[in-house]
Amino acid sequence: MKVLKFGGSSVANAQNIKLVIDIIVNSAKDEKLIVVVSAFSKVTDLLQLASRKAAAGDESFKEILIEIEKKHLEAIKELIPISEQSSLLSHIKRIINHLETLLDGCYLLGELSLRTADTILSFGELLSSYIIAEALKQNLKNSGYKDSRELIKTNSHFGKASVNFEISNQLIIDYFESNENQVVVLPGFIAASLDGINTTLGRGGSDYSAAIMAGALNANQLEIWTDVNGMYTANPKVVKQAQPIAFISYQEAMELSHFGAKVLYPPTIQPVLRKNIPILIKNTFEPDAEGTYISNQEMTYKNPVKGISHIDNITLITLEGPGMIGVTGSSKRLFEVLSHQEINVIFITQASSEHSICIGILNSDADLAQEVINKAFEVEISQNKIDPCIVERNLCIIALVGENMKNHQGLSGRMFSTLGKNNVNIRAIAQGASERNISAVINERDVKKALNTLHENFFEENTKQLNLFVMGVGNVGEKFIEQIHQQNNYLKENLKINVRVVAISNSRKMHFDEEGIDLNEWQSLLQNGETADQENFISAVKDLNLRNSIFVDITANESISKTYEHYLKRNIAVVTCNKIACASEYDNYKKLKNLSQKFNAPFLFETNVGAGLPIIDTVKNLVASGDKVHKIQAVLSGSLNFIFNNFDQKNTFHDVVKEAGVQGFTEPDPKIDLSGIDVARKILILIRESGYQMEIDAITNESFMPAECLETTSNEAFFESLKVHASHFENIYKEALSKDSRLKYVAQFENGKANVGLRFIPKDHPFYNLEGKDNIVLFFTDRYVDQPLLIKGAGAGAAVTASGIFADVIRIGNN
């Protein structure tokens, strides 16, 4: 014999009930079945709402009653032939009339006792089970119906009654020994006291009803049919990558169900555990899926963690004070006063110093708990021996669960390290002596990030998901997104990194998609996005609170550079090619670096100098290894190098600068490059990264540009001014020819001083043969004295810069 239980989603409507009947008929071919059913989906909630409204004098309870009646009558019309509906409709109408009488009574009396509430709530299962039993007879004649209240007997603790197993088991055995039906349908959730009064077994009690039947009859198996493919490694609604668990022990299942795995009601396991009856959790809508098999069968698993679960709406209450140290009975008094108020304690931890006890309870019990605890210890509080209890609301408990966790070292460290790297603050920790679970209390707002981060670490082959928020999608930004799209599969397969672009923005529009933007259509999605707003962008990034979040700034905008601290303070990494922040006041530069360290949020800006060249990274490694930089000589502007390599007697200065802009080598405002400020910023960043303190105004900028050109207020006016001053640039070129030199815009740092300017480079200098848009840097250090460390390569261009930004993102993913 098997016991099958079908939940509310499985019997939500006639269409679903037909699927249930197919499952029952197929299963009944092999052996006898007991079928326990829940109320139709949402009906219990409607009954609860109707009863509360009635007791509050709100006549709208009648509308809810009409909705409940309609829901059941519609199911009958679809499941039962018209010729056979009459008697069933009459029976259902009588039940509805009885329910209406009870609700009218609540309305007239203006109260709702626990006893009456139990009776009202029982109507959901009474209605559904009778309809399903009659529908089943259309397909399986040898089937019947039995009211569970005649078999399961409880005490009179209304709302969540305790089962009298001795009497109930005997009633169940006696009934089924004489019953010859192949299938018997029973309502779940409901029972009766010894004097025949309706009681209920608690929300989720239909699972419990089925387990009671299975335990009493030593069934071969208990099957729980629901709307998911079993118990999952985490809540699939929160963790999209969660997977069904094929096999799990009773103890692990109890732990997961206690910590919020709603697919199984926690008390369900007890009646079958004693009889070693396996539980199989199956999906009504995918009956061929494997499901989850729960038993005491010993299995060896590579992963000691079986699942990650959580409980929402938790309040942490801490009782502490010197008066607790060495004083016996403090814990007893605390738990006793909570027990008297029927407040369930979900989480407990106590410091070994006995200075404090910390407990976790539901938010709904917080006010009462605070009141009764302070009253119980009012003498000690008045004597300053114990502090008034500390109450912290809106928290959540997360737990790693696994039978074999006790045999593996380092799981706690791995768990807390993973959370810490994502700035998830842990308020309290508890681990049982059985080491079957490790629990931690965190802020409710961090739940999604915490669960996804832990699941990624323990279940996804160390695949790390990076969530990118991209600001600026011009030439470089477009190439950056193109490179991500192109390399996504490679990163997943070879580096175990899953890069998702969650947000994109330009100066006009922005678009967010928590599940990741389709990079095939990002341009049209952005075009149809909402109006761009920096404050709203920052708020959206914070509110999403995704793990491994990275803000990517691909602009040259000063106001955006000032937002970095908002991200770093929330453990959101910053990757930027925008030089303004690192070349701003030294105090601001140091503040950003310090925030990066304090909040464990990487701040990477390799593309600030040399585009995709590893210049900054090289400086960092030199300094970290104990070397000291004494002198830097560099050509740091790919755009200026391109300009002076192509400026000759055939090409005017104006035309070459224009072409540099077309190819994406200059900033949108070319004056930034030609004024030398861009190069000054770059050498300043290298100086600071080398360990020196310097401000931008300490760098001597020897401009080769006429003042009138730099004072223009638009690009059109600027380019026109280049034509006006064409002779000025021709003279510079002629002077270089006369000296048998080439023009290079050089940055230099030595003896604490720095300068940038146009130089005449002779043939024997390393800079002479620097072609195209290349950059070159010479580092003279303690270790590189006679021959400087030289870095050379392409220093401008959208694709090169994008690749440098991409490399910084990958660097974060690899850490």
PDB file of N, CA and C in Angstrom, residues 669-714:
ATOM      1  N   ASP A 669      36.054  65.293 -26.503  1.00  0.00           N
ATOM      2  CA  ASP A 669      36.555  66.668 -26.605  1.00  0.00           C
ATOM      3  C   ASP A 669      38.067  66.564 -26.829  1.00  0.00           C
ATOM      4  N   PRO A 670      38.568  66.777 -28.061  1.00  0.00           N
ATOM      5  CA  PRO A 670      39.997  66.572 -28.358  1.00  0.00           C
ATOM      6  C   PRO A 670      40.924  67.503 -27.592  1.00  0.00           C
ATOM      7  N   LYS A 671      40.401  68.603 -27.057  1.00  0.00           N
ATOM      8  CA  LYS A 671      41.249  69.520 -26.272  1.00  0.00           C
ATOM      9  C   LYS A 671      41.834  68.817 -25.045  1.00  0.00           C
ATOM     10  N   ILE A 672      41.094  67.814 -24.533  1.00  0.00           N
ATOM     11  CA  ILE A 672      41.591  67.077 -23.363  1.00  0.00           C
ATOM     12  C   ILE A 672      42.927  66.419 -23.700  1.00  0.00           C
ATOM     13  N   ASP A 673      43.028  65.870 -24.920  1.00  0.00           N
ATOM     14  CA  ASP A 673      44.286  65.245 -25.338  1.00  0.00           C
ATOM     15  C   ASP A 673      45.334  66.284 -25.680  1.00  0.00           C
ATOM     16  N   LEU A 674      44.951  67.253 -26.514  1.00  0.00           N
ATOM     17  CA  LEU A 674      45.924  68.208 -27.058  1.00  0.00           C
ATOM     18  C   LEU A 674      46.418  69.224 -26.034  1.00  0.00           C
ATOM     19  N   SER A 675      45.650  69.446 -24.986  1.00  0.00           N
ATOM     20  CA  SER A 675      46.086  70.389 -23.951  1.00  0.00           C
ATOM     21  C   SER A 675      47.156  69.799 -23.057  1.00  0.00           C
ATOM     22  N   GLY A 676      47.276  68.480 -23.088  1.00  0.00           N
ATOM     23  CA  GLY A 676      48.248  67.822 -22.228  1.00  0.00           C
ATOM     24  C   GLY A 676      47.688  67.402 -20.889  1.00  0.00           C
ATOM     25  N   ILE A 677      46.457  67.825 -20.549  1.00  0.00           N
ATOM     26  CA  ILE A 677      45.873  67.484 -19.247  1.00  0.00           C
ATOM     27  C   ILE A 677      45.673  65.982 -19.110  1.00  0.00           C
ATOM     28  N   ASP A 678      45.339  65.333 -20.230  1.00  0.00           N
ATOM     29  CA  ASP A 678      45.133  63.883 -20.188  1.00  0.00           C
ATOM     30  C   ASP A 678      46.438  63.167 -19.838  1.00  0.00           C
ATOM     31  N   VAL A 679      47.527  63.599 -20.467  1.00  0.00           N
ATOM     32  CA  VAL A 679      48.834  62.997 -20.165  1.00  0.00           C
ATOM     33  C   VAL A 679      49.254  63.319 -18.732  1.00  0.00           C
ATOM     34  N   ALA A 680      48.981  64.534 -18.294  1.00  0.00           N
ATOM     35  CA  ALA A 680      49.318  64.923 -16.915  1.00  0.00           C
ATOM     36  C   ALA A 680      48.594  64.035 -15.914  1.00  0.00           C
ATOM     37  N   ARG A 681      47.334  63.752 -16.191  1.00  0.00           N
ATOM     38  CA  ARG A 681      46.579  62.859 -15.305  1.00  0.00           C
ATOM     39  C   ARG A 681      47.207  61.471 -15.273  1.00  0.00           C
ATOM     40  N   LYS A 682      47.622  60.988 -16.419  1.00  0.00           N
ATOM     41  CA  LYS A 682      48.191  59.637 -16.495  1.00  0.00           C
ATOM     42  C   LYS A 682      49.503  59.529 -15.724  1.00  0.00           C
ATOM     43  N   ILE A 683      50.402  60.496 -15.927  1.00  0.00           N
ATOM     44  CA  ILE A 683      51.670  60.431 -15.191  1.00  0.00           C
ATOM     45  C   ILE A 683      51.428  60.614 -13.698  1.00  0.00           C
ATOM     46  N   LEU A 684      50.422  61.441 -13.339  1.00  0.00           N
ATOM     47  CA  LEU A 684      50.090  61.625 -11.926  1.00  0.00           C
ATOM     48  C   LEU A 684      49.637  60.299 -11.311  1.00  0.00           C
ATOM     49  N   ILE A 685      48.832  59.546 -12.037  1.00  0.00           N
ATOM     50  CA  ILE A 685      48.353  58.252 -11.526  1.00  0.00           C
ATOM     51  C   ILE A 685      49.522  57.293 -11.339  1.00  0.00           C
ATOM     52  N   LEU A 686      50.452  57.277 -12.301  1.00  0.00           N
ATOM     53  CA  LEU A 686      51.632  56.411 -12.158  1.00  0.00           C
ATOM     54  C   LEU A 686      52.489  56.836 -10.968  1.00  0.00           C
ATOM     55  N   ILE A 687      52.630  58.126 -10.778  1.00  0.00           N
ATOM     56  CA  ILE A 687      53.405  58.640  -9.639  1.00  0.00           C
ATOM     57  C   ILE A 687      52.774  58.184  -8.330  1.00  0.00           C
ATOM     58  N   ARG A 688      51.462  58.341  -8.229  1.00  0.00           N
ATOM     59  CA  ARG A 688      50.751  57.938  -6.995  1.00  0.00           C
ATOM     60  C   ARG A 688      50.825  56.430  -6.773  1.00  0.00           C
ATOM     61  N   GLU A 689      50.665  55.678  -7.844  1.00  0.00           N
ATOM     62  CA  GLU A 689      50.739  54.219  -7.708  1.00  0.00           C
ATOM     63  C   GLU A 689      52.156  53.767  -7.362  1.00  0.00           C
ATOM     64  N   SER A 690      53.150  54.612  -7.664  1.00  0.00           N
ATOM     65  CA  SER A 690      54.540  54.300  -7.311  1.00  0.00           C
ATOM     66  C   SER A 690      54.842  54.619  -5.847  1.00  0.00           C
ATOM     67  N   GLY A 691      53.853  55.219  -5.159  1.00  0.00           N
ATOM     68  CA  GLY A 691      54.014  55.478  -3.734  1.00  0.00           C
ATOM     69  C   GLY A 691      54.308  56.918  -3.372  1.00  0.00           C
ATOM     70  N   TYR A 692      54.195  57.833  -4.326  1.00  0.00           N
ATOM     71  CA  TYR A 692      54.470  59.246  -4.063  1.00  0.00           C
ATOM     72  C   TYR A 692      53.163  60.029  -3.949  1.00  0.00           C
ATOM     73  N   GLN A 693      53.222  61.109  -3.146  1.00  0.00           N
ATOM     74  CA  GLN A 693      52.059  61.980  -3.001  1.00  0.00           C
ATOM     75  C   GLN A 693      52.260  63.215  -3.861  1.00  0.00           C
ATOM     76  N   MET A 694      51.322  63.452  -4.759  1.00  0.00           N
ATOM     77  CA  MET A 694      51.441  64.611  -5.643  1.00  0.00           C
ATOM     78  C   MET A 694      50.060  65.043  -6.103  1.00  0.00           C
ATOM     79  N   GLU A 695      49.913  66.363  -6.354  1.00  0.00           N
ATOM     80  CA  GLU A 695      48.676  66.905  -6.891  1.00  0.00           C
ATOM     81  C   GLU A 695      48.893  67.266  -8.364  1.00  0.00           C
ATOM     82  N   ILE A 696      47.825  67.381  -9.113  1.00  0.00           N
ATOM     83  CA  ILE A 696      47.903  67.643 -10.546  1.00  0.00           C
ATOM     84  C   ILE A 696      48.559  68.986 -10.858  1.00  0.00           C
ATOM     85  N   ASP A 697      48.322  69.990  -9.988  1.00  0.00           N
ATOM     86  CA  ASP A 697      48.884  71.319 -10.282  1.00  0.00           C
ATOM     87  C   ASP A 697      50.384  71.391 -10.022  1.00  0.00           C
ATOM     88  N   ALA A 698      50.960  70.302  -9.458  1.00  0.00           N
ATOM     89  CA  ALA A 698      52.414  70.268  -9.258  1.00  0.00           C
ATOM     90  C   ALA A 698      53.138  69.790 -10.514  1.00  0.00           C
ATOM     91  N   ILE A 699      52.399  69.347 -11.502  1.00  0.00           N
ATOM     92  CA  ILE A 699      53.001  68.872 -12.747  1.00  0.00           C
ATOM     93  C   ILE A 699      53.097  70.036 -13.736  1.00  0.00           C
ATOM     94  N   THR A 700      54.301  70.269 -14.237  1.00  0.00           N
ATOM     95  CA  THR A 700      54.520  71.348 -15.210  1.00  0.00           C
ATOM     96  C   THR A 700      53.998  70.910 -16.576  1.00  0.00           C
ATOM     97  N   ASN A 701      53.059  71.681 -17.094  1.00  0.00           N
ATOM     98  CA  ASN A 701      52.459  71.359 -18.397  1.00  0.00           C
ATOM     99  C   ASN A 701      52.926  72.392 -19.420  1.00  0.00           C
ATOM    100  N   GLU A 702      53.843  71.947 -20.285  1.00  0.00           N
ATOM    101  CA  GLU A 702      54.399  72.847 -21.282  1.00  0.00           C
ATOM    102  C   GLU A 702      53.597  72.687 -22.573  1.00  0.00           C
ATOM    103  N   SER A 703      52.588  73.480 -22.714  1.00  0.00           N
ATOM    104  CA  SER A 703      51.659  73.317 -23.838  1.00  0.00           C
ATOM    105  C   SER A 703      52.268  73.799 -25.143  1.00  0.00           C
ATOM    106  N   PHE A 704      52.055  73.048 -26.220  1.00  0.00           N
ATOM    107  CA  PHE A 704      52.480  73.444 -27.567  1.00  0.00           C
ATOM    108  C   PHE A 704      51.328  74.086 -28.328  1.00  0.00           C
ATOM    109  N   MET A 705      50.145  74.143 -27.696  1.00  0.00           N
ATOM    110  CA  MET A 705      48.951  74.652 -28.372  1.00  0.00           C
ATOM    111  C   MET A 705      48.794  76.157 -28.159  1.00  0.00           C
ATOM    112  N   PRO A 706      48.404  76.894 -29.180  1.00  0.00           N
ATOM    113  CA  PRO A 706      48.072  78.316 -28.996  1.00  0.00           C
ATOM    114  C   PRO A 706      46.924  78.483 -28.007  1.00  0.00           C
ATOM    115  N   ALA A 707      46.969  79.493 -27.194  1.00  0.00           N
ATOM    116  CA  ALA A 707      45.940  79.711 -26.174  1.00  0.00           C
ATOM    117  C   ALA A 707      44.563  79.867 -26.799  1.00  0.00           C
ATOM    118  N   GLU A 708      44.490  80.481 -27.977  1.00  0.00           N
ATOM    119  CA  GLU A 708      43.198  80.697 -28.624  1.00  0.00           C
ATOM    120  C   GLU A 708      42.516  79.358 -28.957  1.00  0.00           C
ATOM    121  N   CYS A 709      43.295  78.365 -29.300  1.00  0.00           N
ATOM    122  CA  CYS A 709      42.724  77.041 -29.621  1.00  0.00           C
ATOM    123  C   CYS A 709      42.111  76.403 -28.381  1.00  0.00           C
ATOM    124  N   LEU A 710      42.823  76.498 -27.272  1.00  0.00           N
ATOM    125  CA  LEU A 710      42.358  75.850 -26.043  1.00  0.00           C
ATOM    126  C   LEU A 710      41.182  76.592 -25.407  1.00  0.00           C
ATOM    127  N   GLU A 711      41.018  77.871 -25.789  1.00  0.00           N
ATOM    128  CA  GLU A 711      39.938  78.655 -25.182  1.00  0.00           C
ATOM    129  C   GLU A 711      38.624  78.534 -25.934  1.00  0.00           C
ATOM    130  N   THR A 712      38.588  77.769 -27.028  1.00  0.00           N
ATOM    131  CA  THR A 712      37.334  77.578 -27.771  1.00  0.00           C
ATOM    132  C   THR A 712      36.344  76.789 -26.926  1.00  0.00           C
ATOM    133  N   THR A 713      35.046  76.993 -27.200  1.00  0.00           N
ATOM    134  CA  THR A 713      33.993  76.383 -26.362  1.00  0.00           C
ATOM    135  C   THR A 713      33.221  75.269 -27.052  1.00  0.00           C
ATOM    136  N   SER A 714      33.602  74.949 -28.283  1.00  0.00           N
ATOM    137  CA  SER A 714      32.942  73.848 -28.994  1.00  0.00           C
ATOM    138  C   SER A 714      33.954  73.166 -29.895  1.00  0.00           C
TER     139      SER A 714
END
